mmCIF file of C-alpha atoms in Angstrom:
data_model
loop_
_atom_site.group_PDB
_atom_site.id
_atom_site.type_symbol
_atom_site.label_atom_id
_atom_site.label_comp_id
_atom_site.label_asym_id
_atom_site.label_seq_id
_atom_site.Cartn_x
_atom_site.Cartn_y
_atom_site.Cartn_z
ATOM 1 C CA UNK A 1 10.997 -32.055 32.698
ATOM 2 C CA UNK A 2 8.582 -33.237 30.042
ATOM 3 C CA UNK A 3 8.910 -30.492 27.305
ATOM 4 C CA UNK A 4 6.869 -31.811 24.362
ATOM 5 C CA UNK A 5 3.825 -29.510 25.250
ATOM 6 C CA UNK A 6 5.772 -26.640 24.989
ATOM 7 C CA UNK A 7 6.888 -27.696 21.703
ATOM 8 C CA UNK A 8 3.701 -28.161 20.316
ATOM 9 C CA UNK A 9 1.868 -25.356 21.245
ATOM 10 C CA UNK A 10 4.834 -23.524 19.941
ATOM 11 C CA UNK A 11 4.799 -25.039 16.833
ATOM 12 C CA UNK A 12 1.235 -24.671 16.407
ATOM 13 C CA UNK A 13 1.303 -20.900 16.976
ATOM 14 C CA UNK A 14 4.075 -20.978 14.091
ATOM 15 C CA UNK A 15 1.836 -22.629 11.707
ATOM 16 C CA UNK A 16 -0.846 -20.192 12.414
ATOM 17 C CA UNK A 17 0.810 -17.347 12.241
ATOM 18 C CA UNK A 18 2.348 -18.580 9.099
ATOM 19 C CA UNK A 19 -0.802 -19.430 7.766
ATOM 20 C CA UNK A 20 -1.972 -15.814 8.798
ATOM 21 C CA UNK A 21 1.115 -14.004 7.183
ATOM 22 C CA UNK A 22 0.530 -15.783 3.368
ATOM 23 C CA UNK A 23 -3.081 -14.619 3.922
ATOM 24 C CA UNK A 24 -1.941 -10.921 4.474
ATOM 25 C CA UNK A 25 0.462 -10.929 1.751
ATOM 26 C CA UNK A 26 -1.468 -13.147 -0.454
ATOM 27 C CA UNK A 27 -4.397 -10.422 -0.251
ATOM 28 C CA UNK A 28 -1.740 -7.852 -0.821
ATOM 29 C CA UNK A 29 -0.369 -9.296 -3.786
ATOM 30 C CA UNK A 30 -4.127 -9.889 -5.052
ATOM 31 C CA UNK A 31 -4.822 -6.398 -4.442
ATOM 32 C CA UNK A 32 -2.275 -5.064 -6.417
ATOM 33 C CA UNK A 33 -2.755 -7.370 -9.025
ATOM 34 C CA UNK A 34 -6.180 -6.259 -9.638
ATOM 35 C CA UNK A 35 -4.833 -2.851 -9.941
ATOM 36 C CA UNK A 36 -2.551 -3.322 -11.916
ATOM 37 C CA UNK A 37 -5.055 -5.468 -13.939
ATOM 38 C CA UNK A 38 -8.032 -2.403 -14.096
ATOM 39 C CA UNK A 39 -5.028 -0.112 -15.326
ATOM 40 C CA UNK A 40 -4.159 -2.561 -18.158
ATOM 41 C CA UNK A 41 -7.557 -2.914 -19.492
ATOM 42 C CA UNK A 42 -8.538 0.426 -19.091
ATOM 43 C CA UNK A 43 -5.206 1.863 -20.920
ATOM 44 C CA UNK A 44 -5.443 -1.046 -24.191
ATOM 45 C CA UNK A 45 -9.334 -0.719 -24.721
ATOM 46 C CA UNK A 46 -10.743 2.033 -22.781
ATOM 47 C CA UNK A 47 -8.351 4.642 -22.350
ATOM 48 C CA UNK A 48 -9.993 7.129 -24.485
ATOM 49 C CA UNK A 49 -13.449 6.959 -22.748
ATOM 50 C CA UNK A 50 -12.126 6.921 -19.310
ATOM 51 C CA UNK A 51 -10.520 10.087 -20.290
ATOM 52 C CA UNK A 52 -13.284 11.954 -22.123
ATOM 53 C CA UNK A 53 -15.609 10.603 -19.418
ATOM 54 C CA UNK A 54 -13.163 12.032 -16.521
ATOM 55 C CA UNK A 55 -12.516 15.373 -18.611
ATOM 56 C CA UNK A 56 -16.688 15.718 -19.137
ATOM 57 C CA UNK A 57 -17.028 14.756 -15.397
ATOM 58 C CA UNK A 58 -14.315 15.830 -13.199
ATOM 59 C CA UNK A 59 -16.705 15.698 -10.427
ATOM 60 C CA UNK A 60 -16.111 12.608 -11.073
ATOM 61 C CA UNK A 61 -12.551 12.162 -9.681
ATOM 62 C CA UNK A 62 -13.027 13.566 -6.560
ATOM 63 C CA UNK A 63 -16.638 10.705 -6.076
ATOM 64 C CA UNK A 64 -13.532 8.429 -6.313
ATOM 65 C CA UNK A 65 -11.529 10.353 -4.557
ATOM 66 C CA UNK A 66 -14.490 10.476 -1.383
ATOM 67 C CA UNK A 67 -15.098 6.735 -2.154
ATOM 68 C CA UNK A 68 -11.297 5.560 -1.717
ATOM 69 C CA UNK A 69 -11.759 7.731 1.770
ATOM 70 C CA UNK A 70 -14.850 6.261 2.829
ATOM 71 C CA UNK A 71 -13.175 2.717 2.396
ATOM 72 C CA UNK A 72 -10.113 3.647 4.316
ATOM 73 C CA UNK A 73 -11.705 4.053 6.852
ATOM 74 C CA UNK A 74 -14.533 1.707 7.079
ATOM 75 C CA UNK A 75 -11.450 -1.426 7.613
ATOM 76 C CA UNK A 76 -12.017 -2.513 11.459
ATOM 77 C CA UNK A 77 -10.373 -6.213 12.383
ATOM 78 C CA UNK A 78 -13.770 -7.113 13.889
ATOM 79 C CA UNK A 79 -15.592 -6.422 10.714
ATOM 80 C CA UNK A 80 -16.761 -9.456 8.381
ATOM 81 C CA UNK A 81 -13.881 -10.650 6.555
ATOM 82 C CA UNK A 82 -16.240 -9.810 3.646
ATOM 83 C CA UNK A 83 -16.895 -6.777 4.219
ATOM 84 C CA UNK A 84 -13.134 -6.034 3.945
ATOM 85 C CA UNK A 85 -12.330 -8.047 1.162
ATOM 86 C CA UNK A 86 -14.965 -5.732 -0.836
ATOM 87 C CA UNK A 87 -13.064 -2.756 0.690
ATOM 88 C CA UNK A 88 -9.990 -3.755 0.010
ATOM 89 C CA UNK A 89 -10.500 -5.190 -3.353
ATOM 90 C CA UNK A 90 -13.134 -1.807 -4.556
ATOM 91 C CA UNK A 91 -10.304 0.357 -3.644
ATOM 92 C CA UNK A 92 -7.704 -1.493 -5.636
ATOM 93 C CA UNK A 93 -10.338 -1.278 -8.463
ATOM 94 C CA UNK A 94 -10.640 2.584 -7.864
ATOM 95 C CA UNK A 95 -6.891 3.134 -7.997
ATOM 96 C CA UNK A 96 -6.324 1.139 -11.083
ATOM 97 C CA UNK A 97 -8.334 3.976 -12.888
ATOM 98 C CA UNK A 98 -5.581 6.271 -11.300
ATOM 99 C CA UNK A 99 -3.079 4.458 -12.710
ATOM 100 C CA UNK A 100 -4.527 4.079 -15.872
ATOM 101 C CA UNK A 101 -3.743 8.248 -16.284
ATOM 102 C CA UNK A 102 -0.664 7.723 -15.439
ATOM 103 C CA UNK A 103 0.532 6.365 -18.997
ATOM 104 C CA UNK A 104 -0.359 9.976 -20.698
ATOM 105 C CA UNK A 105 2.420 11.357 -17.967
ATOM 106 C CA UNK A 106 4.851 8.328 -17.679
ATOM 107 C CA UNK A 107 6.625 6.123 -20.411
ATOM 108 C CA UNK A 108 5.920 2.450 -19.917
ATOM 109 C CA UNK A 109 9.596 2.120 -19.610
ATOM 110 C CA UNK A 110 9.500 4.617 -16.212
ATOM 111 C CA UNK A 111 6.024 2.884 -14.831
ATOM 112 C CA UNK A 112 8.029 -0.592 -15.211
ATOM 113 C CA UNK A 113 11.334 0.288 -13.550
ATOM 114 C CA UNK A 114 9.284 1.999 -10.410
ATOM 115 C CA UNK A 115 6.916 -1.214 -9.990
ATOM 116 C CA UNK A 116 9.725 -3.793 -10.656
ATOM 117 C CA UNK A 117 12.122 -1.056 -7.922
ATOM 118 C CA UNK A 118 9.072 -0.663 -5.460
ATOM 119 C CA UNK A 119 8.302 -4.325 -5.660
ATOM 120 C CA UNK A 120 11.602 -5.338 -4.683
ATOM 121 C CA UNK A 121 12.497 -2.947 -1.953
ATOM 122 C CA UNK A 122 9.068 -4.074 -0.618
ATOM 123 C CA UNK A 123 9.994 -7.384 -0.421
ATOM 124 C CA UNK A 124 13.244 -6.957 1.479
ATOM 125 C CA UNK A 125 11.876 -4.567 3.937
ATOM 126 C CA UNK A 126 8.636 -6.394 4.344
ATOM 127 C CA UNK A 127 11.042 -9.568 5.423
ATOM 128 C CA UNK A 128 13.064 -7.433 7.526
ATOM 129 C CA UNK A 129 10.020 -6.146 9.171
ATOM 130 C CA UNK A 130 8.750 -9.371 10.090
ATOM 131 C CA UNK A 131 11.619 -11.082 11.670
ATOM 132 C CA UNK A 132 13.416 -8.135 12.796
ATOM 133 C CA UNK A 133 13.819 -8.672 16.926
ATOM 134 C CA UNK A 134 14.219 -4.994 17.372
ATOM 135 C CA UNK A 135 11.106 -3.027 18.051
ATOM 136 C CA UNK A 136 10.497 -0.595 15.313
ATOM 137 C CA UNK A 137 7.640 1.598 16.878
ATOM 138 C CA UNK A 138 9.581 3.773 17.258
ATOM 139 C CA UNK A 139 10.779 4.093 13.647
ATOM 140 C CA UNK A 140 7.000 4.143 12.818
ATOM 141 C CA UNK A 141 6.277 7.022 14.855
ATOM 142 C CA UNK A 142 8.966 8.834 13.295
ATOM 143 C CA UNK A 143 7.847 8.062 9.490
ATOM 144 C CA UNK A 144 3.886 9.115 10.546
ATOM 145 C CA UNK A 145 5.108 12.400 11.750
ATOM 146 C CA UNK A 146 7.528 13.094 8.543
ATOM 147 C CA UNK A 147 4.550 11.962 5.889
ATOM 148 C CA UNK A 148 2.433 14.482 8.077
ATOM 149 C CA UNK A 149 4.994 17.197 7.816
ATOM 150 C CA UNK A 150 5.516 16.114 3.935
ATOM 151 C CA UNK A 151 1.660 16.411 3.217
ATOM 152 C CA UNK A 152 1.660 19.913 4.533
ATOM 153 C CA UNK A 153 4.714 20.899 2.960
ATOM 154 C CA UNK A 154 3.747 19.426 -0.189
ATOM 155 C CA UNK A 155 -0.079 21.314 -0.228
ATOM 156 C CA UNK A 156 2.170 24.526 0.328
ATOM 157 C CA UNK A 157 4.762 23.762 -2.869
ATOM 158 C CA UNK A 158 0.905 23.017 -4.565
ATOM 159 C CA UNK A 159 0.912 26.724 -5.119
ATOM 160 C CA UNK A 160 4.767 27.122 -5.244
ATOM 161 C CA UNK A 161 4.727 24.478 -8.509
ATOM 162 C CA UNK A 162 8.639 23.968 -7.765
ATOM 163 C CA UNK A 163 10.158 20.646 -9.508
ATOM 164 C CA UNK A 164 12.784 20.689 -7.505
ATOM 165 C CA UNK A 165 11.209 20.833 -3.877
ATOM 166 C CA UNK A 166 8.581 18.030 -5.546
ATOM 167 C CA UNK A 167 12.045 15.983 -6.145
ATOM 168 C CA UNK A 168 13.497 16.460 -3.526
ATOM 169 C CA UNK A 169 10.395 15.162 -1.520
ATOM 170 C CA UNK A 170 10.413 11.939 -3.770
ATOM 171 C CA UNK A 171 13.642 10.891 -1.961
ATOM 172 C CA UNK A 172 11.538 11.761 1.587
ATOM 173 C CA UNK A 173 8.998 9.817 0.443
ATOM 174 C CA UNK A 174 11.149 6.772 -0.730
ATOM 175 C CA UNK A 175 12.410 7.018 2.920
ATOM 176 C CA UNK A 176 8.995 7.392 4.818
ATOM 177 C CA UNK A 177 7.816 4.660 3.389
ATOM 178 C CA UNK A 178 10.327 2.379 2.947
ATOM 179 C CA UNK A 179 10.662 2.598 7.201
ATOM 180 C CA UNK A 180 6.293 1.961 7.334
ATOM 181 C CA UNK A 181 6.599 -1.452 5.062
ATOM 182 C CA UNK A 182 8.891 -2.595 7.864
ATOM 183 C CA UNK A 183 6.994 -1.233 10.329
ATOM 184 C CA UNK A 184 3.608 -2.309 9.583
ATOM 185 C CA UNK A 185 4.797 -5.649 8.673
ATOM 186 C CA UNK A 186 6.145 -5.825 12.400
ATOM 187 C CA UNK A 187 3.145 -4.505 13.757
ATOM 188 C CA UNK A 188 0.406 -6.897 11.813
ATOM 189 C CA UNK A 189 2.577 -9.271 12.886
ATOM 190 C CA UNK A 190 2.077 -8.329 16.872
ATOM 191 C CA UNK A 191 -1.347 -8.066 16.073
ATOM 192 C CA UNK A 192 -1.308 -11.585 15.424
ATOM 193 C CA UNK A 193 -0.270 -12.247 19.111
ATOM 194 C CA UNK A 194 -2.329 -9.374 20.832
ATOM 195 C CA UNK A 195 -5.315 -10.611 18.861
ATOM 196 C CA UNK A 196 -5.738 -13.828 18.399
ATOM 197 C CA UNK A 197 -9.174 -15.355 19.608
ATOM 198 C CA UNK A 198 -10.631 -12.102 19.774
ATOM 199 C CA UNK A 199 -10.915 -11.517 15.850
ATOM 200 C CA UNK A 200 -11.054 -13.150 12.909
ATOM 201 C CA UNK A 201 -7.567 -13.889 11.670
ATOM 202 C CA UNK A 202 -9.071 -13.421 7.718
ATOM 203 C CA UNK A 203 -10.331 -9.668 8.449
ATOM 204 C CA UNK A 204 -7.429 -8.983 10.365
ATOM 205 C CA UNK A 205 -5.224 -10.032 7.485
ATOM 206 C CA UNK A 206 -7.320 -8.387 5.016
ATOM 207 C CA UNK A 207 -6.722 -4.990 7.207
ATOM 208 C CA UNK A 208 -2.779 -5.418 7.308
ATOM 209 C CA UNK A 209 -3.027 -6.349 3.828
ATOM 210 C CA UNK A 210 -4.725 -3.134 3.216
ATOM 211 C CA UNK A 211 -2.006 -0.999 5.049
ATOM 212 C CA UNK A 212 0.624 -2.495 2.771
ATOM 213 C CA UNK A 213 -0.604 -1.681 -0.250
ATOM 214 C CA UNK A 214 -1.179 2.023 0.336
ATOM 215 C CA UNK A 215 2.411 1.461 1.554
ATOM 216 C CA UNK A 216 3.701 -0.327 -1.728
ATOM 217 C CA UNK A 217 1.504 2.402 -3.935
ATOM 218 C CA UNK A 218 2.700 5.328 -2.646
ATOM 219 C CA UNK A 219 6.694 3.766 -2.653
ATOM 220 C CA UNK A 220 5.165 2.746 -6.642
ATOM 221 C CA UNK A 221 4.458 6.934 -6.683
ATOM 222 C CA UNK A 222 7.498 8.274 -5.364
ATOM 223 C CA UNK A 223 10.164 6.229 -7.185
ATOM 224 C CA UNK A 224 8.396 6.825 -10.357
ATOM 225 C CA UNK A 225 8.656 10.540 -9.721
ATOM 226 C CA UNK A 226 12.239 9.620 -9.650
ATOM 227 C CA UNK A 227 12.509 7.210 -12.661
ATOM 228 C CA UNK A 228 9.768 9.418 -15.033
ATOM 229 C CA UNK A 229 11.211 13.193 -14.288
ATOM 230 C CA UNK A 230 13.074 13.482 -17.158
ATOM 231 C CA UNK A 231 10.344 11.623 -19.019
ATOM 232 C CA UNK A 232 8.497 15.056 -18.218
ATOM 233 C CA UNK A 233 10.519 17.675 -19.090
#
């Protein structure tokens, strides 16, 4: 039996899902890059007018804050790869300014041991995630319902204002979102398969590259918690 079809379709579908996964990342990478980009030049030449302008206008944070939401939820796979590029790329923009606070909490010693931590642990489960055999739905069911549980627990310690409950959620939160790198790389990955001719491959990748870098941020968020709480005391 003649199997050099096989072959090449299979190959094909290799290179374009390889292809597709260096777009994801790629955007990913980009994203947080200009992030970390707006944070730099905000902190060396504008810090002190982004922060009298955000102490004059706090209504200000929370236009960001309604913004960032608005964008979250205007990514769709059949969208215009534009369209999401803009989204994802405005929101990275509006959460550089968030960083950019972060240095009047945070040594730049603690900000660069979480980034270079989170970026690493990213990488390695982001690998695992995609070439994993096992199906980790599962595990990704399990992390949405903890964050859910840790966002309500964590607007009830709001009021509470206890360190120690706030640390010991860090550690949660390393956990939770360690497991959702690996799972949403798996699962973009799928999409890849369950998708393909029925969007474009670019908007889809922009999406998943969306989903990984709240991922990455919020891993950024916890383990500086970690690295920067004695920074605070």
């Amino acid at each position: 039996m003649n199997n050099e079809p096989r072959r090449v379709v299979s190959s094909a579908t290799d290179s374009g899902l390889n292809q597709y996964l260096a777009k994801m990342y790629g955007f990913m990478a980009a994203a947080v890059g200009v992030s970390a980009l707006t944070a730099y030049l905000i902190t060396t030449m504008f810090y002190i007018q982004t922060m009298t302008f955000l102490s004059q206008h706090r209504s200000a944070v929370w236009i960001m804050f309604g913004l960032q939401l608005v964008i979250a939820f205007m990514f769709k796979a059949n969208r215009s790869p534009v369209v999401n590029a803009v989204g994802l790329f405005g929101f990275a923009i509006l959460e550089g300014v968030v960083f950019s606070t972060l240095v009047a909490v945070y040594t730049m010693g603690d900000i660069t041991m979480a980034f270079v931590s989170a970026a690493t642990l990213f990488v390695v489960l982001a690998v695992m995630g995609t070439v994993t055999k096992r199906d980790l739905s599962g595990v990704g069911r399990h992390a949405m319902a903890a964050l859910i549980a840790l966002i309500i627990v964590s607007i009830i310690n709001f009021f509470l204002q206890s360190p120690m409950i706030n640390y010991i959620f860090s550690y949660v939160g390393i956990i939770i979102f360690a497991a959702l790198v690996a799972f949403d790389s798996q699962r973009f990955k799928q999409s890849y398969y369950q998708l393909q001719g029925q969007v474009n491959m670019t908007s889809l990748a922009l999406m998943g590259a969306f989903q990984l870098y709240l991922d990455f941020v919020n891993l950024f968020l916890q383990l500086l918690n970690i690295f920067g709480g004695g920074s605070r005391d």
